[in-house]
mmCIF file of C-alpha atoms in Angstrom:
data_model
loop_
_atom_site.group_PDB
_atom_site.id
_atom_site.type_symbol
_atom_site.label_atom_id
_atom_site.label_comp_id
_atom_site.label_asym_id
_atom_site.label_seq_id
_atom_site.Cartn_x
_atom_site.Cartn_y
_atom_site.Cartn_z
ATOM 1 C CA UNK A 1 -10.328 1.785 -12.545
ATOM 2 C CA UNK A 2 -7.664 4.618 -12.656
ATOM 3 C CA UNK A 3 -7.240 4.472 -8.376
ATOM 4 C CA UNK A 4 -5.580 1.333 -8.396
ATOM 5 C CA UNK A 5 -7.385 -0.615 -5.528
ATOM 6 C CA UNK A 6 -6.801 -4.143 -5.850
ATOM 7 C CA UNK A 7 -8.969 -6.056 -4.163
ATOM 8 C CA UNK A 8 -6.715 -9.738 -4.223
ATOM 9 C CA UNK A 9 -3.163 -10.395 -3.561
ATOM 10 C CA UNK A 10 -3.729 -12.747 -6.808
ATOM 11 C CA UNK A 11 -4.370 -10.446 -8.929
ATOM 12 C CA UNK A 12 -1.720 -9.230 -12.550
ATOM 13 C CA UNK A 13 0.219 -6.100 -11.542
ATOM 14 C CA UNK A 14 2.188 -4.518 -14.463
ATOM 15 C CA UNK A 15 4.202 -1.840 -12.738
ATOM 16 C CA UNK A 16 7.375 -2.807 -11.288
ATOM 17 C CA UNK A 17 7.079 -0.445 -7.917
ATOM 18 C CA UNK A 18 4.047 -2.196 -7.274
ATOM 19 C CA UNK A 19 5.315 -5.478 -7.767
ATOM 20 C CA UNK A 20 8.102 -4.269 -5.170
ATOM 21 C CA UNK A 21 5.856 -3.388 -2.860
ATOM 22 C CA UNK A 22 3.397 -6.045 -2.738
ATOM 23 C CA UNK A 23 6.611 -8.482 -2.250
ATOM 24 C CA UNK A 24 7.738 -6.557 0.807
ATOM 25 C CA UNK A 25 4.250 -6.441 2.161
ATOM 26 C CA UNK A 26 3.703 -10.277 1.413
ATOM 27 C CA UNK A 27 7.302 -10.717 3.053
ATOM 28 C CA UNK A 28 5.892 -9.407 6.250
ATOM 29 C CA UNK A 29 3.085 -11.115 6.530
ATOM 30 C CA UNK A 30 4.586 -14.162 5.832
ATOM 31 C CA UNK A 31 6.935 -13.706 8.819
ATOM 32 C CA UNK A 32 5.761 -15.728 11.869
ATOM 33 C CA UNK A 33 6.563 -12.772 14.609
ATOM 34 C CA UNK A 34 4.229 -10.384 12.577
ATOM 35 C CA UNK A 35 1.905 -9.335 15.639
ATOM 36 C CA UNK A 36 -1.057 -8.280 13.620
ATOM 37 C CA UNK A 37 -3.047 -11.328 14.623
ATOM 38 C CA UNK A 38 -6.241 -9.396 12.320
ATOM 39 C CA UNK A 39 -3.683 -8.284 9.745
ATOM 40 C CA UNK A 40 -2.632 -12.038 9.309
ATOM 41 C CA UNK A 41 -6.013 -13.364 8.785
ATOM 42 C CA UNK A 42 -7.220 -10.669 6.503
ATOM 43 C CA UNK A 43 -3.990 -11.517 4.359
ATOM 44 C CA UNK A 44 -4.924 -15.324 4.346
ATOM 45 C CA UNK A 45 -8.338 -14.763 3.187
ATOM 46 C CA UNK A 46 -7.177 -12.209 0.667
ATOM 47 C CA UNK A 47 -9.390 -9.497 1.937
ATOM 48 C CA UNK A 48 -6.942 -6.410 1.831
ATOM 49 C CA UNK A 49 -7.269 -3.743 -0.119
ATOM 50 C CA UNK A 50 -4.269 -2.232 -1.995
ATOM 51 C CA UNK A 51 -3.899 1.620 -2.924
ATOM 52 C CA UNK A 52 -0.774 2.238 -4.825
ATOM 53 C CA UNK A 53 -0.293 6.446 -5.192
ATOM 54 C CA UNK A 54 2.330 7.980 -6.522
ATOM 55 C CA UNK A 55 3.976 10.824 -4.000
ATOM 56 C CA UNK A 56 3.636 13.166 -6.615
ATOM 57 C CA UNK A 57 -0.506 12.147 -7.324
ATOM 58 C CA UNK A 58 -1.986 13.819 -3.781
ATOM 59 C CA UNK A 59 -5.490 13.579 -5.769
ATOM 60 C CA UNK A 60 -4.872 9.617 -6.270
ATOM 61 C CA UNK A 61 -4.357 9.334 -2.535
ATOM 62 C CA UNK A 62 -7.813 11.413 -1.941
ATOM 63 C CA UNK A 63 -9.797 9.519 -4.667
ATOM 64 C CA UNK A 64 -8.428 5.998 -3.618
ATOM 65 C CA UNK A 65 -9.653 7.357 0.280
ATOM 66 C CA UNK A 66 -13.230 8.530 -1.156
ATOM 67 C CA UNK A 67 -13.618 5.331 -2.932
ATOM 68 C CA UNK A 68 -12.502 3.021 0.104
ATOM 69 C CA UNK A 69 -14.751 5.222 2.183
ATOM 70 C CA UNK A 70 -17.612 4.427 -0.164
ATOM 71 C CA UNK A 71 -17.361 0.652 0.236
ATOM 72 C CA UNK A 72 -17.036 0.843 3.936
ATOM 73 C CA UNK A 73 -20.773 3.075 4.037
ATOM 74 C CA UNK A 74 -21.927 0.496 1.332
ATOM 75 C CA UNK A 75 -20.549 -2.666 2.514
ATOM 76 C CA UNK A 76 -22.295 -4.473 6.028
ATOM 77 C CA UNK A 77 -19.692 -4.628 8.637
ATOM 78 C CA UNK A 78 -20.008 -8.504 8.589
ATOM 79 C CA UNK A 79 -18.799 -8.289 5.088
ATOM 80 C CA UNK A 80 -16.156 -5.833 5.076
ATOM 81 C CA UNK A 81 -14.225 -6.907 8.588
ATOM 82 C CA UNK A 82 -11.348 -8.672 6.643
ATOM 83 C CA UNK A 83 -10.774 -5.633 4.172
ATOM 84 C CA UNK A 84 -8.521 -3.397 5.584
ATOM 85 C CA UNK A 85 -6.889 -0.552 3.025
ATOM 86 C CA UNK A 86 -3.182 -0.419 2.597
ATOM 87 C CA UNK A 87 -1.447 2.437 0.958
ATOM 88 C CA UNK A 88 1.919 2.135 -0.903
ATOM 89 C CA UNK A 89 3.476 5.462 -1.862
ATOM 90 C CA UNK A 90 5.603 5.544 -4.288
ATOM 91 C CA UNK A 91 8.938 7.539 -3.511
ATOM 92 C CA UNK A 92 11.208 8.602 -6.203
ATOM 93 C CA UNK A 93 15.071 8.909 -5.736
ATOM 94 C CA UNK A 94 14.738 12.538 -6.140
ATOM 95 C CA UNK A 95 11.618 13.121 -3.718
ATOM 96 C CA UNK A 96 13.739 10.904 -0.973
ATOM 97 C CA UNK A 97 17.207 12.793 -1.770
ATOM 98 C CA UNK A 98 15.482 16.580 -1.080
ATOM 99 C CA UNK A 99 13.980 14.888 1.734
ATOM 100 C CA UNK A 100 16.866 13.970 3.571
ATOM 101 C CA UNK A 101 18.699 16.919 2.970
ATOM 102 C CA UNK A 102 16.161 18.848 4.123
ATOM 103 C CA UNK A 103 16.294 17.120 7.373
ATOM 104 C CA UNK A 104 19.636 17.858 7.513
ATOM 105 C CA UNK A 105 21.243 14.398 6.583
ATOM 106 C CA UNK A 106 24.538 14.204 4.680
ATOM 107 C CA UNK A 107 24.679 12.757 1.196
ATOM 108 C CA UNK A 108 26.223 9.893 1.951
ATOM 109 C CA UNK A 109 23.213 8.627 4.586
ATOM 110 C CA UNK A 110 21.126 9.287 1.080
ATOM 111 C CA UNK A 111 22.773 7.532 -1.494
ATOM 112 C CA UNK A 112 22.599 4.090 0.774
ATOM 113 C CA UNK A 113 18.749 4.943 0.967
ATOM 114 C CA UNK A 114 18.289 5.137 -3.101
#
């Protein structure tokens, strides 16, 4: 499957950024003030759904969507409660630097961001 959806925390990842982002996400959940009390549970039964898209792919984002929407019409509510979709985008040094310029930032506020 091209879209990425990973259906298990558990599961091989070759790319780095998604390594990097499935740490950050695991670091949050892990963190006992995390106030997601259905986020937390969906986590510990390894339910989520991941959808990694690259901010440059806008057709990976609407594919990963179509194909999460799919399950949800295909999948009894009972089934599906504990599979929330989350999204990583992937943001490229470049992409973040126009970004912040264009909101007016100074380069120095970028480079700490990179």
């Amino acid at each position: 499957m091209d879209l990425k959806i990973l259906k298990t925390q558990n599961i091989k990842i070759s790319q780095k950024w998604f390594k990097k982002a499935l740490k950050g996400f695991e670091s949050n959940m892990q963190n006992q003030d995390f106030p997601c009390i259905f986020a937390l549970k969906a986590y510990k039964l390894q339910g989520i759904l991941f959808l990694f898209v690259p901010i440059c792919q806008p057709n990976k984002l609407i594919k990963g969507m179509i194909e999460y929407t799919e399950f949800t019409k295909i999948t009894p509510i009972h089934k599906r409660i504990y599979n929330p979709l989350v999204i990583f985008f992937r943001i490229n040094s470049l992409t973040l630097l126009k970004s912040k310029l264009l909101r007016g930032n100074n380069f120095n506020s970028c480079t700490t961001m990179i």
